[in-house]
Short mmCIF file of C-alpha atoms and ligand atoms in Angstrom, two decimals:
data_model
loop_
_atom_site.label_atom_id
_atom_site.label_comp_id
_atom_site.label_asym_id
_atom_site.label_seq_id
_atom_site.Cartn_x
_atom_site.Cartn_y
_atom_site.Cartn_z
CA MET A 475 23.82 69.99 95.86
CA PHE A 476 24.03 66.59 98.67
CA SER A 477 20.51 65.33 99.55
CA THR A 478 17.90 66.31 100.95
CA GLU A 479 18.69 64.23 104.18
CA LEU A 480 21.85 64.98 104.16
CA TYR A 481 20.92 68.93 105.13
CA ILE A 482 18.16 67.29 107.55
CA GLN A 483 21.01 65.39 109.11
CA ARG A 484 23.49 68.69 109.26
CA ARG A 485 20.89 70.39 111.13
CA ASN A 486 19.87 67.75 113.90
CA GLU A 487 23.41 67.27 114.59
CA LEU A 488 23.59 70.86 114.88
CA LYS A 489 20.44 71.07 117.55
CA LYS A 490 21.73 67.73 119.13
CA ASN A 491 24.66 70.59 120.40
CA ILE A 492 22.95 73.47 120.94
CA HIS A 493 19.70 73.45 122.93
CA THR A 494 18.69 76.92 123.71
CA GLY A 495 17.70 80.10 121.28
CA ILE A 496 17.96 81.07 117.98
CA ALA A 497 20.51 80.53 115.48
CA LEU A 498 20.53 82.89 112.54
CA PHE A 499 22.62 82.34 109.55
CA LEU A 500 22.71 85.30 106.78
CA GLY A 501 23.98 84.07 103.41
CA ASN A 502 25.64 86.34 100.82
CA THR A 503 24.22 88.44 98.72
CA ASP A 504 25.70 90.29 95.60
CA THR A 505 27.72 92.69 96.10
CA PRO A 506 28.89 95.45 93.99
CA MET A 507 32.31 96.08 91.78
CA ASN A 508 32.58 99.33 91.16
CA TYR A 509 28.27 100.30 90.53
CA PRO A 510 25.55 98.27 91.69
CA GLY A 511 24.62 96.05 88.79
CA ASN A 512 28.07 94.96 88.23
CA THR A 513 28.48 92.32 91.31
CA TYR A 514 31.33 90.15 91.90
CA HIS A 515 31.01 86.50 90.84
CA PHE A 516 28.45 85.44 93.69
CA ARG A 517 30.08 83.42 96.87
CA GLN A 518 27.60 81.75 98.97
CA ASP A 519 28.32 81.32 102.52
CA SER A 520 30.00 78.37 103.85
CA SER A 521 28.10 77.35 106.96
CA PHE A 522 24.66 78.85 105.21
CA LEU A 523 25.87 76.55 102.14
CA TYR A 524 26.96 73.24 104.96
CA PHE A 525 23.40 73.71 106.58
CA PHE A 526 20.89 74.81 104.55
CA GLY A 527 22.86 74.17 100.72
CA LEU A 528 21.02 76.75 98.50
CA ASP A 529 23.36 78.64 96.45
CA LEU A 530 21.57 81.61 95.86
CA PRO A 531 22.03 85.65 97.11
CA GLY A 532 19.33 87.35 99.37
CA LEU A 533 18.83 84.77 101.86
CA ALA A 534 18.60 83.81 105.82
CA ALA A 535 17.57 81.01 108.19
CA ALA A 536 17.14 80.69 111.23
CA ILE A 537 16.83 77.44 113.30
CA ASP A 538 15.00 77.21 116.77
CA PHE A 539 16.98 75.17 119.26
CA GLU A 540 13.68 74.92 121.50
CA SER A 541 11.03 74.56 119.57
CA GLY A 542 12.90 72.93 116.32
CA GLN A 543 11.58 75.46 113.74
CA GLU A 544 13.40 76.34 110.45
CA ILE A 545 12.89 78.74 108.45
CA ILE A 546 14.17 80.37 105.25
CA PHE A 547 13.09 83.79 104.34
CA GLY A 548 13.88 85.19 100.79
CA ASN A 549 11.98 86.93 98.12
CA ASP A 550 10.24 85.37 95.89
CA VAL A 551 11.92 86.92 92.02
CA ASP A 552 9.69 88.99 90.34
CA ILE A 553 8.58 89.93 86.79
CA ASP A 554 11.77 91.58 86.25
CA ASP A 555 13.97 89.51 87.78
CA ILE A 556 12.81 87.24 85.19
CA ILE A 557 13.35 89.32 82.62
CA TRP A 558 16.82 90.11 83.58
CA MET A 559 17.77 86.61 85.24
CA GLY A 560 15.63 84.17 83.61
CA PRO A 561 12.53 81.96 85.20
CA GLN A 562 13.86 81.06 88.77
CA GLU A 563 12.11 78.36 91.33
CA SER A 564 10.23 79.82 94.25
CA ILE A 565 11.70 79.96 97.35
CA ARG A 566 9.05 78.02 98.71
CA ASN A 567 10.55 74.97 96.56
CA GLU A 568 14.25 76.06 96.92
CA ALA A 569 13.86 75.62 101.02
CA SER A 570 11.79 72.12 100.43
CA LYS A 571 14.94 70.63 98.66
CA VAL A 572 16.93 70.54 101.58
CA GLY A 573 13.94 69.97 103.95
CA ILE A 574 12.41 73.24 104.95
CA GLY A 575 9.00 73.40 104.98
CA GLU A 576 8.27 76.97 106.37
CA THR A 577 9.45 80.34 104.24
CA MET A 578 9.11 83.92 104.91
CA PRO A 579 9.37 87.15 102.89
CA TYR A 580 13.34 88.08 103.43
CA ASN A 581 11.45 91.81 105.50
CA SER A 582 10.35 88.85 108.10
CA LEU A 583 13.66 88.82 109.34
CA ASN A 584 13.48 92.22 111.45
CA ASP A 585 9.92 91.22 113.11
CA PHE A 586 11.21 87.70 114.02
CA ILE A 587 14.34 88.73 115.31
CA SER A 588 12.86 91.39 117.11
CA LYS A 589 9.85 89.37 118.33
CA ALA A 590 12.55 87.07 119.94
CA LEU A 591 14.90 89.82 121.16
CA GLN A 592 11.92 90.84 123.29
CA GLN A 593 10.98 87.88 124.13
CA LYS A 594 14.41 87.53 126.24
CA ARG A 595 15.60 84.90 123.65
CA MET A 596 19.49 83.80 123.22
CA LEU A 597 20.38 84.99 119.57
CA HIS A 598 23.21 82.68 118.03
CA PHE A 599 25.19 83.98 114.85
CA LEU A 600 28.20 83.21 113.51
CA PRO A 601 31.26 86.13 113.08
CA PRO A 602 29.94 88.44 109.91
CA TYR A 603 32.96 88.96 107.80
CA ARG A 604 31.36 91.18 104.93
CA GLY A 605 30.27 94.85 105.28
CA GLU A 606 26.78 94.08 104.04
CA ASN A 607 25.51 91.28 105.96
CA LYS A 608 27.14 93.25 108.94
CA ILE A 609 24.93 96.11 108.52
CA THR A 610 22.12 93.92 108.09
CA LEU A 611 22.66 92.44 112.02
CA ASN A 612 23.70 95.51 112.94
CA GLN A 613 19.84 96.57 111.64
CA LEU A 614 18.54 93.61 113.46
CA THR A 615 19.82 93.40 116.44
CA GLY A 616 21.42 96.74 117.58
CA ILE A 617 24.80 95.60 118.19
CA PRO A 618 27.19 98.29 116.65
CA VAL A 619 28.98 97.31 114.29
CA ALA A 620 32.73 97.09 115.76
CA GLU A 621 31.11 94.17 118.57
CA LEU A 622 29.35 91.82 116.34
CA LYS A 623 32.60 89.50 116.07
CA SER A 624 33.24 89.75 119.91
CA LYS A 625 28.76 89.09 120.41
CA ALA A 626 29.37 86.28 118.13
CA SER A 627 27.83 83.16 119.59
CA VAL A 628 31.03 81.02 120.50
CA GLU A 629 28.42 78.49 121.34
CA LEU A 630 27.77 78.40 117.90
CA ILE A 631 30.88 78.99 116.30
CA LYS A 632 32.42 75.46 118.44
CA ALA A 633 29.67 73.78 117.18
CA VAL A 634 29.36 74.90 113.58
CA VAL A 635 33.91 74.22 113.69
CA LYS A 636 32.60 70.39 115.49
CA LEU A 637 30.83 69.15 112.40
CA ARG A 638 32.25 70.98 109.58
CA SER A 639 35.85 69.42 110.60
CA ILE A 640 34.97 66.30 109.93
CA LYS A 641 34.31 65.29 106.06
CA ASP A 642 31.63 63.28 105.45
CA LYS A 643 31.68 60.52 102.81
CA TYR A 644 29.83 63.27 99.98
CA GLU A 645 32.49 65.82 101.06
CA ILE A 646 35.20 63.44 101.18
CA ALA A 647 34.32 62.11 96.96
CA GLU A 648 33.09 65.81 96.43
CA ILE A 649 36.70 66.97 96.86
CA GLU A 650 38.36 63.82 95.26
CA SER A 651 35.95 64.99 92.42
CA PHE A 652 37.96 67.97 91.40
CA MET A 653 41.36 66.95 92.17
CA ASP A 654 41.46 65.81 88.41
CA VAL A 655 41.02 69.71 87.29
CA ALA A 656 43.77 70.67 90.31
CA TYR A 657 45.91 68.34 88.25
CA LEU A 658 45.45 69.98 84.90
CA MET A 659 45.79 73.16 86.12
CA HIS A 660 49.34 72.39 87.76
CA THR A 661 50.52 70.47 85.34
CA THR A 662 49.56 72.57 82.70
CA ALA A 663 51.28 75.57 84.49
CA MET A 664 54.57 72.88 84.43
CA LYS A 665 54.54 73.04 80.90
CA MET A 666 53.96 76.45 80.12
CA ALA A 667 56.84 77.54 82.47
CA LYS A 668 59.38 78.37 79.61
CA PRO A 669 61.19 80.72 78.97
CA GLY A 670 59.72 84.00 77.13
CA VAL A 671 56.13 83.51 78.78
CA TYR A 672 54.88 86.32 81.32
CA GLU A 673 53.79 84.78 84.35
CA ARG A 674 50.05 86.19 83.90
CA GLU A 675 49.91 84.17 80.24
CA ILE A 676 50.08 81.03 82.93
CA ALA A 677 47.98 82.20 85.80
CA GLY A 678 44.82 83.35 83.34
CA ALA A 679 45.72 79.65 81.38
CA ILE A 680 45.19 77.67 84.87
CA GLU A 681 42.62 80.18 85.96
CA GLY A 682 40.77 79.08 82.97
CA ILE A 683 40.79 75.35 83.71
CA ALA A 684 39.21 75.60 86.64
CA LEU A 685 36.28 78.17 85.10
CA ALA A 686 35.94 75.78 82.10
CA HIS A 687 35.21 72.60 84.41
CA GLY A 688 32.32 73.89 86.51
CA GLY A 689 34.21 75.44 89.36
CA VAL A 690 36.31 78.76 89.78
CA VAL A 691 39.54 79.64 91.75
CA SER A 692 39.15 78.50 95.68
CA PHE A 693 41.89 81.59 96.36
CA PRO A 694 43.66 83.91 93.86
CA VAL A 695 46.07 82.28 91.98
CA ILE A 696 49.80 82.86 93.26
CA LEU A 697 51.88 82.37 90.70
CA SER A 698 55.66 83.76 90.76
CA LYS A 699 59.07 83.55 89.71
CA ARG A 700 59.55 85.75 93.43
CA GLY A 701 58.38 82.83 95.04
CA GLU A 702 59.41 84.05 98.42
CA THR A 703 56.82 86.38 98.72
CA LEU A 704 54.37 84.29 100.18
CA HIS A 705 51.28 85.08 98.82
CA ASN A 706 52.62 86.41 95.51
CA HIS A 707 49.68 87.73 93.27
CA ASN A 708 51.80 89.83 90.82
CA HIS A 709 52.09 87.99 87.78
CA GLY A 710 53.98 90.41 85.29
CA ASN A 711 57.21 89.58 85.44
CA LEU A 712 58.74 88.04 81.76
CA LEU A 713 59.80 84.27 81.88
CA LYS A 714 63.51 83.03 82.02
CA HIS A 715 65.51 80.71 81.97
CA GLY A 716 67.10 79.32 84.94
CA ASP A 717 64.09 81.42 86.70
CA LEU A 718 62.48 79.12 89.17
CA VAL A 719 58.42 79.36 89.30
CA LEU A 720 55.79 78.87 92.23
CA ILE A 721 52.19 77.87 91.13
CA ASP A 722 50.08 78.19 94.11
CA ALA A 723 46.57 77.54 92.82
CA GLY A 724 43.74 75.39 93.55
CA ALA A 725 40.07 75.60 92.20
CA GLU A 726 36.56 75.31 94.22
CA SER A 727 34.54 72.41 92.82
CA PRO A 728 30.52 72.59 92.12
CA LEU A 729 29.59 72.60 95.81
CA HIS A 730 32.55 74.38 96.36
CA TYR A 731 34.97 72.00 97.75
CA ALA A 732 38.66 73.54 97.57
CA THR A 733 41.48 71.93 96.31
CA ASP A 734 44.65 74.11 97.43
CA HIS A 735 48.00 72.53 95.59
CA THR A 736 51.60 74.15 94.97
CA ARG A 737 54.79 73.45 93.04
CA VAL A 738 57.50 74.88 91.66
CA ALA A 739 58.96 74.55 88.10
CA PRO A 740 62.36 75.71 86.63
CA VAL A 741 61.99 77.52 83.57
CA GLY A 742 63.84 75.88 81.05
CA GLY A 743 63.00 72.33 82.16
CA LYS A 744 66.15 71.76 84.65
CA PHE A 745 66.55 72.27 88.16
CA SER A 746 69.81 73.86 88.81
CA GLN A 747 72.19 72.25 91.14
CA GLN A 748 71.59 75.19 93.51
CA GLN A 749 67.66 74.79 93.18
CA LYS A 750 68.00 70.83 93.28
CA GLY A 751 69.43 71.72 97.22
CA ILE A 752 66.81 73.60 98.50
CA TYR A 753 63.84 71.48 96.66
CA GLU A 754 65.04 68.15 98.07
CA ILE A 755 64.93 69.49 101.20
CA VAL A 756 61.08 70.98 101.09
CA LEU A 757 60.42 67.62 99.22
CA LYS A 758 61.74 65.47 101.85
CA ALA A 759 59.69 67.86 104.70
CA ASN A 760 56.37 67.65 102.82
CA MET A 761 56.90 63.98 102.15
CA ASP A 762 57.89 63.02 105.74
CA ALA A 763 55.42 65.26 107.13
CA ILE A 764 52.92 63.37 105.73
CA LYS A 765 53.99 59.94 106.39
CA ALA A 766 53.38 61.17 109.94
CA ILE A 767 49.94 61.84 109.63
CA ARG A 768 47.71 59.55 111.69
CA PRO A 769 44.59 59.94 114.01
CA GLY A 770 45.40 61.64 117.78
CA ILE A 771 48.71 63.25 116.38
CA PRO A 772 48.77 66.88 117.52
CA TYR A 773 49.75 68.67 113.90
CA LYS A 774 52.14 71.16 115.73
CA THR A 775 54.03 68.02 116.32
CA ILE A 776 54.25 67.36 112.36
CA HIS A 777 54.53 71.50 111.99
CA LEU A 778 57.65 71.04 114.13
CA LEU A 779 58.85 68.24 111.93
CA ALA A 780 58.92 69.62 108.76
CA ALA A 781 60.88 72.58 110.74
CA LYS A 782 63.30 69.86 111.86
CA VAL A 783 63.98 68.49 108.14
CA ILE A 784 64.46 72.20 106.92
CA ALA A 785 66.85 73.01 109.57
CA ASP A 786 68.69 69.71 109.01
CA GLY A 787 68.93 69.94 105.27
CA LEU A 788 70.06 73.78 105.49
CA LYS A 789 72.58 72.98 107.94
CA ASP A 790 74.19 69.92 105.20
CA LEU A 791 74.44 72.94 102.89
CA GLY A 792 75.82 75.40 105.53
CA ILE A 793 73.12 77.95 105.79
CA MET A 794 72.29 76.98 108.97
CA LYS A 795 74.65 75.89 111.87
CA GLY A 796 74.96 74.53 116.01
CA ASN A 797 72.37 72.63 117.47
CA MET A 798 69.23 72.10 115.02
CA GLU A 799 66.74 70.80 117.59
CA GLU A 800 67.29 74.08 119.75
CA ALA A 801 67.62 76.24 115.94
CA VAL A 802 63.59 74.91 116.00
CA ALA A 803 63.39 75.37 119.44
CA MET A 804 64.27 78.47 119.51
CA GLY A 805 62.39 79.50 115.84
CA ALA A 806 65.95 80.33 114.14
CA HIS A 807 64.72 77.92 111.17
CA ALA A 808 61.44 80.92 110.60
CA MET A 809 63.81 82.88 108.78
CA PHE A 810 63.36 80.30 106.13
CA PHE A 811 60.09 78.79 106.81
CA PRO A 812 58.36 81.73 108.28
CA HIS A 813 55.25 80.41 108.22
CA GLY A 814 52.94 76.57 109.28
CA LEU A 815 52.49 73.83 107.73
CA GLY A 816 49.10 73.77 107.12
CA HIS A 817 45.29 73.87 107.24
CA MET A 818 42.07 72.67 106.94
CA MET A 819 40.42 72.47 103.62
CA GLY A 820 37.01 72.15 102.85
CA LEU A 821 33.98 74.66 101.84
CA ASP A 822 37.18 77.46 102.45
CA VAL A 823 39.92 76.82 101.14
CA HIS A 824 41.53 78.11 104.83
CA ASP A 825 38.49 76.42 106.10
CA MET A 826 36.32 78.56 108.42
CA GLU A 827 39.03 80.58 108.83
CA ASP A 828 36.08 83.13 109.20
CA LEU A 829 35.07 81.65 112.33
CA GLY A 830 37.71 82.31 114.16
CA GLU A 831 41.46 79.59 113.24
CA ASN A 832 41.67 79.39 116.81
CA TYR A 833 38.69 77.53 117.30
CA VAL A 834 39.22 75.61 114.24
CA GLY A 835 43.09 74.94 114.42
CA TYR A 836 43.64 74.47 118.12
CA GLY A 837 40.35 73.72 120.43
CA ASP A 838 40.46 73.63 124.11
CA GLY A 839 43.59 73.48 126.18
CA LEU A 840 45.73 74.63 123.41
CA SER A 841 47.39 77.94 123.02
CA ARG A 842 49.09 79.87 119.69
CA SER A 843 52.67 80.57 119.80
CA ASP A 844 53.86 83.51 120.16
CA GLN A 845 56.97 82.63 118.03
CA PHE A 846 57.40 84.37 114.98
CA GLY A 847 56.80 81.41 111.89
CA THR A 848 55.01 78.94 114.44
CA ALA A 849 52.61 81.77 115.40
CA TYR A 850 51.94 81.63 112.05
CA LEU A 851 50.58 78.02 112.63
CA ARG A 852 46.56 77.41 111.32
CA LEU A 853 46.54 73.77 112.50
CA ALA A 854 48.26 72.39 115.44
CA ARG A 855 45.81 70.46 116.95
CA GLU A 856 45.74 66.46 117.56
CA LEU A 857 43.95 64.76 114.07
CA GLN A 858 41.00 63.02 113.95
CA PRO A 859 39.74 60.34 110.74
CA GLY A 860 38.02 62.95 108.75
CA PHE A 861 40.08 65.94 108.99
CA VAL A 862 41.04 67.61 105.40
CA LEU A 863 44.31 69.04 105.86
CA THR A 864 47.21 70.79 103.72
CA VAL A 865 50.56 69.84 104.51
CA GLU A 866 52.75 72.78 102.65
CA PRO A 867 56.48 73.16 103.96
CA GLY A 868 58.43 76.02 102.20
CA ILE A 869 62.21 77.51 102.40
CA TYR A 870 62.00 80.93 101.35
CA PHE A 871 65.08 83.58 100.55
CA ILE A 872 62.92 86.88 101.74
CA PRO A 873 65.90 89.61 101.11
CA GLU A 874 64.73 92.25 103.35
CA LEU A 875 64.13 89.41 106.36
CA ILE A 876 67.70 88.34 105.85
CA HIS A 877 69.41 91.89 105.71
CA GLN A 878 67.07 92.81 108.90
CA TRP A 879 67.91 89.88 111.13
CA LYS A 880 71.68 89.91 109.98
CA ASP A 881 71.72 93.96 111.06
CA GLU A 882 69.70 92.35 114.47
CA GLY A 883 72.67 90.02 115.14
CA LYS A 884 69.76 87.51 115.30
CA PHE A 885 70.47 83.38 115.82
CA LYS A 886 73.44 84.25 114.64
CA ASP A 887 74.83 80.89 116.15
CA PHE A 888 72.22 79.42 114.10
CA ILE A 889 71.91 81.07 110.18
CA ASN A 890 75.14 81.56 108.60
CA TYR A 891 74.44 84.79 107.54
CA GLU A 892 77.52 85.37 104.15
CA LYS A 893 75.42 81.61 102.54
CA ALA A 894 72.27 82.97 102.92
CA ILE A 895 73.21 86.51 101.29
CA GLU A 896 74.61 83.96 98.87
CA TYR A 897 70.46 82.67 98.08
CA ILE A 898 69.37 86.34 97.93
CA GLY A 899 67.06 86.15 94.27
CA PHE A 900 66.75 82.27 94.39
CA GLY A 901 63.18 83.05 95.06
CA GLY A 902 60.89 80.33 97.32
CA VAL A 903 60.02 76.52 97.22
CA ARG A 904 56.82 75.29 98.73
CA ILE A 905 55.35 72.00 98.12
CA GLU A 906 51.93 71.34 99.19
CA ASP A 907 49.33 68.72 98.87
CA ASP A 908 45.81 67.58 100.35
CA VAL A 909 45.63 64.80 102.74
CA LEU A 910 42.80 63.29 104.11
CA VAL A 911 43.33 62.10 107.64
CA THR A 912 41.85 58.55 107.52
CA ASP A 913 41.09 55.90 110.50
CA ASP A 914 44.59 54.58 110.87
CA GLY A 915 46.83 57.23 109.13
CA TYR A 916 46.37 59.59 105.91
CA LYS A 917 45.25 59.25 101.96
CA VAL A 918 46.43 62.51 99.86
CA PHE A 919 44.08 63.23 97.75
CA GLY A 920 43.91 63.09 94.25
CA LYS A 921 46.28 61.66 90.84
CA PRO A 922 50.03 62.63 92.01
CA ILE A 923 50.76 65.70 90.28
CA PRO A 924 54.56 65.42 89.39
CA LYS A 925 56.62 66.30 92.92
CA THR A 926 59.95 64.78 92.98
CA ILE A 927 62.92 66.23 90.32
CA ALA A 928 62.88 63.17 87.95
CA GLU A 929 58.99 64.21 88.07
CA VAL A 930 58.60 67.47 86.93
CA GLU A 931 61.63 67.74 84.47
CA GLU A 932 60.17 64.85 82.95
CA LEU A 933 56.65 66.63 82.34
CA MET A 934 58.69 69.69 81.87
CA ASN A 935 60.09 67.73 78.47
CA LEU A 936 57.42 65.68 77.06
N1 LIG B 1121 46.67 79.07 99.16
C1 LIG B 1121 47.17 79.26 99.97
C2 LIG B 1121 47.35 78.37 101.23
O1 LIG B 1121 48.39 77.82 101.00
O2 LIG B 1121 47.41 78.63 102.17
MN1 MN B 1122 47.97 76.51 98.45
MN1 MN B 1123 47.21 76.25 101.80
#
């Protein structure tokens, strides 16, 4: 947990942004996996963690923006709980750690919210994403489950996004503190990527590293020689000499701040000439994009810069053709780079995605492209010091997409389909780093994970 003062300060900042009504924050509950007593690993809600710090199931919190009152709702454990779970601190003690003096049993929430609604007080809540909390919110407010998202408070969403988007020095230190674990996960994966090894052996080993260091993975490990599938969670393939294995993995620190990196390893330890050609393009896109990061530049500009590097590189290889400025403007590059350059990262690996991607990544006055590829850009707005984001360009050869566009005759002035078809079976290359926007530029988090061809090959052949 951070200091008591930090949580008080964060709530005070929220109060400076909202002046009327009551905000209700529902923490997460223990959620059954296959029967009630066998629960998923508990993960607290990130906005609850940000303002209230308490990493325990079954809590809620309220802030009255008019009176300043702050309450934690939760139940003290009884002897039965102690027998199974061991001794637990009282809710009063827990609440005091984050500077809140008033606590109430969880079932008082009903009366508290009913009274507020009778008094016609504005009730602010964030969009719920878990079934349990949707039901609770429905029972407390009477709002149908299907309408909860649209009835969430835009004022609260915007205020929370504004605060959580700028990481303070404590959050930055927490993110940095787990980068050695990210380094170990990725270097272990690269060293393990040898012929005769199953993908699942590597995936299991690196998830184990996150656990062994007091964290968890920040999202299910993406690891496959079929790297063209962007979020490939199937780890059943046996690696053979000459395969290219894509590893997109991160860890979550004890305070739940994420890391998120992607590296690509040639099975057997040497990239082929064809693999080198594609890899070098993605590497240039990654490094040029990182170098362009500074306050004031829209991230969409950097996304398009990376897209242009990719298109130019593919043209040099004969896979694309024609005028690459036009190709990128029209979205032809998205055949090979069909996702955004990156996203905010913090308490969530895709930070605050539950609050709405457009609030987080676009903001007022900036609308999302509806063009295939660029439409998936999660972060487009002007960068500010304190933003933490990922830079993750990639090139993929997706057989179904290549065939579909070819059959449609799509972008035939920009794509050399005969050449693209030669790359079917190649897989994909993505190179991802985590970056802090500083006052005058950027800082890449962590000890550099081998990234150039020479660095990757050296590590794999140690
Ligand atoms: N880990 C998924 C992503 O890179 O966004
Ligand atoms: Mn990733
Ligand atoms: Mn990412």
